[in-house]
Amino acid sequence: MVAERPTGPSFTPEEAFDALYAYAAPALVHQTYLLTGRRRLSREAVEHAFHYAWQHWPEVAVDRDPAGWVRATAYEYALSPWHRLRRVHRHPDAPPTEAGRRALLAALLELPPPYRRTVLLYDGLGLDLPDTAAETEASTPAAANRLLHARTVIGQRVPELAHPDALHRRLGALASEAPTATLADARTVRTRSERHARLWTRTALAVTAALIGVTAFTAATAPTQYLPVHAPGETVSGVPMRGGSPKLTPRDRELQKMLGDQPHHGPERLIPDAQ
């Protein structure tokens, strides 16, 4: 299901973004809740997706399905495993009070995230299989296998939804319900996005300046040539330490004394002339 693009020759970027936000944001909050079981996380995911969309608006504005572009970003954020490390998102919200809705949501949350997303796109939103595969970054056969597995699991948990038509009707009605979440207005979302972008730009500039400063300081203080470090001498068994005269053995002393007592023995040509 491809949404009509709210852009046109008479729309400014702000007006086009606001129209897309009003059209897609409320439904996206409800859909991400079905994916996560967490209302606060669903609102956070949708706001993040529209922040990202406004920062990349030239790309989003020319996309054939701007609502699908934002939906994919919101789903990716909502299903990120890093949220499990955050205490506020560690556990799902209290389940719905209505038995059928509670059983279907529990069955959905038992599925691995890619299977959950596939069945919501295909049976909940009515996308065809190639579009579902493309949005979930899977091949068409892989998306079909995920869909069949998800339907089997849901049918086992909720027997009245074992038939694909029954699941399609129930999940489609649930996904199209009017959301009750209160969202910030589009102008506030755009302002927050711009503020967030400026903050990241300043942070990147500060980090870059710090790296340049550290590099310059290192270049100015580093030695210009290699200065080898001489290790202190150590005694090695059988090898005398370098530096100074070696210690003479008794045999060496005997030979030294003999050479000193008889210095002129030998051929005369080797005796220096005293004159």
PDB file of C-alpha atoms in Angstrom, residues 45-217:
ATOM      1  CA  ALA A  45      10.560   5.493  17.503  1.00  0.00           C
ATOM      2  CA  VAL A  46       8.115   7.557  15.445  1.00  0.00           C
ATOM      3  CA  GLU A  47       9.583  10.856  16.614  1.00  0.00           C
ATOM      4  CA  HIS A  48      13.085   9.580  15.815  1.00  0.00           C
ATOM      5  CA  ALA A  49      11.953   8.515  12.343  1.00  0.00           C
ATOM      6  CA  PHE A  50      10.518  11.953  11.568  1.00  0.00           C
ATOM      7  CA  HIS A  51      13.601  13.693  12.976  1.00  0.00           C
ATOM      8  CA  TYR A  52      15.676  11.624  10.576  1.00  0.00           C
ATOM      9  CA  ALA A  53      13.237  12.292   7.723  1.00  0.00           C
ATOM     10  CA  TRP A  54      13.472  16.065   8.179  1.00  0.00           C
ATOM     11  CA  GLN A  55      17.282  15.906   8.232  1.00  0.00           C
ATOM     12  CA  HIS A  56      17.133  13.981   4.926  1.00  0.00           C
ATOM     13  CA  TRP A  57      14.095  15.711   3.480  1.00  0.00           C
ATOM     14  CA  PRO A  58      15.438  16.162  -0.081  1.00  0.00           C
ATOM     15  CA  GLU A  59      15.776  12.382  -0.268  1.00  0.00           C
ATOM     16  CA  VAL A  60      12.417  11.666   1.388  1.00  0.00           C
ATOM     17  CA  ALA A  61      10.535  14.218  -0.714  1.00  0.00           C
ATOM     18  CA  VAL A  62      11.400  12.475  -3.980  1.00  0.00           C
ATOM     19  CA  ASP A  63      10.861   8.922  -2.700  1.00  0.00           C
ATOM     20  CA  ARG A  64       7.995   7.059  -4.372  1.00  0.00           C
ATOM     21  CA  ASP A  65       6.571   6.235  -0.916  1.00  0.00           C
ATOM     22  CA  PRO A  66       7.568   8.820   1.728  1.00  0.00           C
ATOM     23  CA  ALA A  67       5.303   7.196   4.330  1.00  0.00           C
ATOM     24  CA  GLY A  68       7.012   3.859   3.708  1.00  0.00           C
ATOM     25  CA  TRP A  69      10.421   5.531   4.062  1.00  0.00           C
ATOM     26  CA  VAL A  70       9.497   6.862   7.497  1.00  0.00           C
ATOM     27  CA  ARG A  71       7.784   3.581   8.457  1.00  0.00           C
ATOM     28  CA  ALA A  72      10.922   1.567   7.712  1.00  0.00           C
ATOM     29  CA  THR A  73      13.010   3.940   9.836  1.00  0.00           C
ATOM     30  CA  ALA A  74      10.554   3.777  12.731  1.00  0.00           C
ATOM     31  CA  TYR A  75      10.381  -0.030  12.611  1.00  0.00           C
ATOM     32  CA  GLU A  76      14.183  -0.337  12.541  1.00  0.00           C
ATOM     33  CA  TYR A  77      14.505   1.911  15.576  1.00  0.00           C
ATOM     34  CA  ALA A  78      11.690   0.244  17.509  1.00  0.00           C
ATOM     35  CA  LEU A  79      13.068  -3.281  16.961  1.00  0.00           C
ATOM     36  CA  SER A  80      16.690  -2.427  17.781  1.00  0.00           C
ATOM     37  CA  PRO A  81      18.025  -4.906  20.399  1.00  0.00           C
ATOM     38  CA  TRP A  82      19.855  -2.076  22.191  1.00  0.00           C
ATOM     39  CA  HIS A  83      16.597  -0.986  23.819  1.00  0.00           C
ATOM     40  CA  ARG A  84      16.769  -4.067  26.042  1.00  0.00           C
ATOM     41  CA  LEU A  85      19.695  -2.441  27.850  1.00  0.00           C
ATOM     42  CA  ARG A  86      17.563   0.563  28.786  1.00  0.00           C
ATOM     43  CA  ARG A  87      15.656   0.106  32.006  1.00  0.00           C
ATOM     44  CA  VAL A  88      12.652   2.096  30.825  1.00  0.00           C
ATOM     45  CA  HIS A  89      12.145  -0.228  27.823  1.00  0.00           C
ATOM     46  CA  ARG A  90      13.258  -3.519  29.344  1.00  0.00           C
ATOM     47  CA  HIS A  91       9.771  -4.945  29.908  1.00  0.00           C
ATOM     48  CA  PRO A  92       6.569  -4.626  27.813  1.00  0.00           C
ATOM     49  CA  ASP A  93       3.636  -2.578  29.055  1.00  0.00           C
ATOM     50  CA  ALA A  94       0.690  -4.186  30.773  1.00  0.00           C
ATOM     51  CA  PRO A  95      -1.262  -6.263  28.209  1.00  0.00           C
ATOM     52  CA  PRO A  96      -4.674  -5.094  26.917  1.00  0.00           C
ATOM     53  CA  THR A  97      -7.712  -6.049  28.971  1.00  0.00           C
ATOM     54  CA  GLU A  98      -9.699  -7.446  26.025  1.00  0.00           C
ATOM     55  CA  ALA A  99      -8.931 -11.176  25.731  1.00  0.00           C
ATOM     56  CA  GLY A 100      -8.667 -11.443  21.945  1.00  0.00           C
ATOM     57  CA  ARG A 101      -6.447  -8.399  21.623  1.00  0.00           C
ATOM     58  CA  ARG A 102      -4.253  -9.608  24.491  1.00  0.00           C
ATOM     59  CA  ALA A 103      -3.826 -13.075  22.965  1.00  0.00           C
ATOM     60  CA  LEU A 104      -2.904 -11.700  19.527  1.00  0.00           C
ATOM     61  CA  LEU A 105      -0.390  -9.206  20.961  1.00  0.00           C
ATOM     62  CA  ALA A 106       1.186 -11.934  23.111  1.00  0.00           C
ATOM     63  CA  ALA A 107       1.513 -14.201  20.066  1.00  0.00           C
ATOM     64  CA  LEU A 108       3.109 -11.407  18.040  1.00  0.00           C
ATOM     65  CA  LEU A 109       5.657 -10.644  20.750  1.00  0.00           C
ATOM     66  CA  GLU A 110       6.700 -14.302  20.880  1.00  0.00           C
ATOM     67  CA  LEU A 111       7.883 -14.102  17.265  1.00  0.00           C
ATOM     68  CA  PRO A 112      11.442 -13.036  16.374  1.00  0.00           C
ATOM     69  CA  PRO A 113      11.490  -9.373  15.279  1.00  0.00           C
ATOM     70  CA  PRO A 114      11.933 -10.061  11.508  1.00  0.00           C
ATOM     71  CA  TYR A 115       8.961 -12.492  11.530  1.00  0.00           C
ATOM     72  CA  ARG A 116       6.859 -10.049  13.561  1.00  0.00           C
ATOM     73  CA  ARG A 117       7.608  -7.253  11.146  1.00  0.00           C
ATOM     74  CA  THR A 118       6.875  -9.408   8.102  1.00  0.00           C
ATOM     75  CA  VAL A 119       3.441 -10.545   9.265  1.00  0.00           C
ATOM     76  CA  LEU A 120       2.490  -6.998  10.287  1.00  0.00           C
ATOM     77  CA  LEU A 121       3.448  -5.580   6.889  1.00  0.00           C
ATOM     78  CA  TYR A 122       1.764  -8.344   4.885  1.00  0.00           C
ATOM     79  CA  ASP A 123      -1.334  -9.238   6.893  1.00  0.00           C
ATOM     80  CA  GLY A 124      -1.690  -6.013   8.874  1.00  0.00           C
ATOM     81  CA  LEU A 125      -0.912  -3.306   6.315  1.00  0.00           C
ATOM     82  CA  GLY A 126      -1.653  -5.260   3.136  1.00  0.00           C
ATOM     83  CA  LEU A 127       1.724  -4.922   1.405  1.00  0.00           C
ATOM     84  CA  ASP A 128       2.413  -7.489  -1.290  1.00  0.00           C
ATOM     85  CA  LEU A 129       5.186 -10.025  -0.822  1.00  0.00           C
ATOM     86  CA  PRO A 130       7.908  -8.281  -2.928  1.00  0.00           C
ATOM     87  CA  ASP A 131       7.355  -4.968  -1.122  1.00  0.00           C
ATOM     88  CA  THR A 132       7.371  -6.758   2.223  1.00  0.00           C
ATOM     89  CA  ALA A 133      10.632  -8.483   1.316  1.00  0.00           C
ATOM     90  CA  ALA A 134      12.192  -5.214   0.173  1.00  0.00           C
ATOM     91  CA  GLU A 135      11.225  -3.334   3.330  1.00  0.00           C
ATOM     92  CA  THR A 136      12.544  -6.116   5.573  1.00  0.00           C
ATOM     93  CA  GLU A 137      15.732  -6.411   3.477  1.00  0.00           C
ATOM     94  CA  ALA A 138      15.101 -10.078   2.680  1.00  0.00           C
ATOM     95  CA  SER A 139      14.644 -12.106  -0.449  1.00  0.00           C
ATOM     96  CA  THR A 140      11.085 -12.906  -1.514  1.00  0.00           C
ATOM     97  CA  PRO A 141      11.411 -16.635  -0.604  1.00  0.00           C
ATOM     98  CA  ALA A 142      12.841 -15.707   2.811  1.00  0.00           C
ATOM     99  CA  ALA A 143       9.967 -13.282   3.436  1.00  0.00           C
ATOM    100  CA  ALA A 144       7.456 -15.983   2.405  1.00  0.00           C
ATOM    101  CA  ASN A 145       9.015 -18.485   4.822  1.00  0.00           C
ATOM    102  CA  ARG A 146       8.923 -15.936   7.638  1.00  0.00           C
ATOM    103  CA  LEU A 147       5.275 -15.207   6.909  1.00  0.00           C
ATOM    104  CA  LEU A 148       4.317 -18.894   6.931  1.00  0.00           C
ATOM    105  CA  HIS A 149       6.187 -19.492  10.183  1.00  0.00           C
ATOM    106  CA  ALA A 150       4.578 -16.470  11.830  1.00  0.00           C
ATOM    107  CA  ARG A 151       1.103 -17.581  10.778  1.00  0.00           C
ATOM    108  CA  THR A 152       1.760 -21.073  12.157  1.00  0.00           C
ATOM    109  CA  VAL A 153       2.889 -19.743  15.540  1.00  0.00           C
ATOM    110  CA  ILE A 154      -0.028 -17.316  15.821  1.00  0.00           C
ATOM    111  CA  GLY A 155      -2.481 -20.055  14.799  1.00  0.00           C
ATOM    112  CA  GLN A 156      -1.125 -22.319  17.533  1.00  0.00           C
ATOM    113  CA  ARG A 157      -1.417 -19.595  20.185  1.00  0.00           C
ATOM    114  CA  VAL A 158      -4.773 -18.234  18.952  1.00  0.00           C
ATOM    115  CA  PRO A 159      -6.687 -21.089  17.244  1.00  0.00           C
ATOM    116  CA  GLU A 160      -9.422 -18.848  15.833  1.00  0.00           C
ATOM    117  CA  LEU A 161      -6.708 -17.060  13.798  1.00  0.00           C
ATOM    118  CA  ALA A 162      -5.251 -20.242  12.292  1.00  0.00           C
ATOM    119  CA  HIS A 163      -6.767 -19.446   8.898  1.00  0.00           C
ATOM    120  CA  PRO A 164      -4.838 -16.723   6.997  1.00  0.00           C
ATOM    121  CA  ASP A 165      -8.028 -14.814   6.112  1.00  0.00           C
ATOM    122  CA  ALA A 166      -9.045 -14.612   9.759  1.00  0.00           C
ATOM    123  CA  LEU A 167      -5.574 -13.380  10.756  1.00  0.00           C
ATOM    124  CA  HIS A 168      -5.569 -10.863   7.926  1.00  0.00           C
ATOM    125  CA  ARG A 169      -8.925  -9.423   9.000  1.00  0.00           C
ATOM    126  CA  ARG A 170      -8.055  -9.277  12.723  1.00  0.00           C
ATOM    127  CA  LEU A 171      -4.545  -7.902  12.305  1.00  0.00           C
ATOM    128  CA  GLY A 172      -5.654  -5.448   9.625  1.00  0.00           C
ATOM    129  CA  ALA A 173      -8.436  -4.122  11.855  1.00  0.00           C
ATOM    130  CA  LEU A 174      -6.040  -3.858  14.781  1.00  0.00           C
ATOM    131  CA  ALA A 175      -3.400  -2.012  12.754  1.00  0.00           C
ATOM    132  CA  SER A 176      -5.934   0.442  11.322  1.00  0.00           C
ATOM    133  CA  GLU A 177      -7.480   1.411  14.664  1.00  0.00           C
ATOM    134  CA  ALA A 178      -7.394   5.077  15.537  1.00  0.00           C
ATOM    135  CA  PRO A 179      -4.438   5.617  17.899  1.00  0.00           C
ATOM    136  CA  THR A 180      -4.950   7.300  21.215  1.00  0.00           C
ATOM    137  CA  ALA A 181      -1.360   8.461  21.754  1.00  0.00           C
ATOM    138  CA  THR A 182      -0.732  12.188  22.096  1.00  0.00           C
ATOM    139  CA  LEU A 183       2.004  13.353  19.745  1.00  0.00           C
ATOM    140  CA  ALA A 184       3.975  16.556  19.476  1.00  0.00           C
ATOM    141  CA  ASP A 185       2.935  18.816  16.608  1.00  0.00           C
ATOM    142  CA  ALA A 186       4.917  18.756  13.366  1.00  0.00           C
ATOM    143  CA  ARG A 187       6.569  22.127  13.941  1.00  0.00           C
ATOM    144  CA  THR A 188       7.927  20.949  17.297  1.00  0.00           C
ATOM    145  CA  VAL A 189       9.309  17.818  15.658  1.00  0.00           C
ATOM    146  CA  ARG A 190      11.032  19.889  12.979  1.00  0.00           C
ATOM    147  CA  THR A 191      12.498  22.249  15.588  1.00  0.00           C
ATOM    148  CA  ARG A 192      13.819  19.365  17.678  1.00  0.00           C
ATOM    149  CA  SER A 193      15.320  17.764  14.597  1.00  0.00           C
ATOM    150  CA  GLU A 194      17.149  20.971  13.665  1.00  0.00           C
ATOM    151  CA  ARG A 195      18.371  21.449  17.224  1.00  0.00           C
ATOM    152  CA  HIS A 196      19.580  17.860  17.338  1.00  0.00           C
ATOM    153  CA  ALA A 197      21.408  18.280  14.021  1.00  0.00           C
ATOM    154  CA  ARG A 198      23.123  21.473  15.243  1.00  0.00           C
ATOM    155  CA  LEU A 199      24.187  19.718  18.443  1.00  0.00           C
ATOM    156  CA  TRP A 200      25.738  16.832  16.530  1.00  0.00           C
ATOM    157  CA  THR A 201      27.479  19.272  14.174  1.00  0.00           C
ATOM    158  CA  ARG A 202      28.996  21.204  17.070  1.00  0.00           C
ATOM    159  CA  THR A 203      30.049  17.979  18.762  1.00  0.00           C
ATOM    160  CA  ALA A 204      31.719  16.751  15.587  1.00  0.00           C
ATOM    161  CA  LEU A 205      33.534  20.075  15.153  1.00  0.00           C
ATOM    162  CA  ALA A 206      34.690  20.015  18.788  1.00  0.00           C
ATOM    163  CA  VAL A 207      36.003  16.470  18.480  1.00  0.00           C
ATOM    164  CA  THR A 208      37.764  17.342  15.219  1.00  0.00           C
ATOM    165  CA  ALA A 209      39.372  20.424  16.770  1.00  0.00           C
ATOM    166  CA  ALA A 210      40.525  18.366  19.767  1.00  0.00           C
ATOM    167  CA  LEU A 211      42.078  15.751  17.498  1.00  0.00           C
ATOM    168  CA  ILE A 212      43.867  18.450  15.491  1.00  0.00           C
ATOM    169  CA  GLY A 213      45.205  20.009  18.704  1.00  0.00           C
ATOM    170  CA  VAL A 214      46.444  16.692  20.062  1.00  0.00           C
ATOM    171  CA  THR A 215      48.097  15.880  16.733  1.00  0.00           C
ATOM    172  CA  ALA A 216      49.807  19.274  16.571  1.00  0.00           C
ATOM    173  CA  PHE A 217      51.059  19.003  20.166  1.00  0.00           C
TER     174      PHE A 217
END
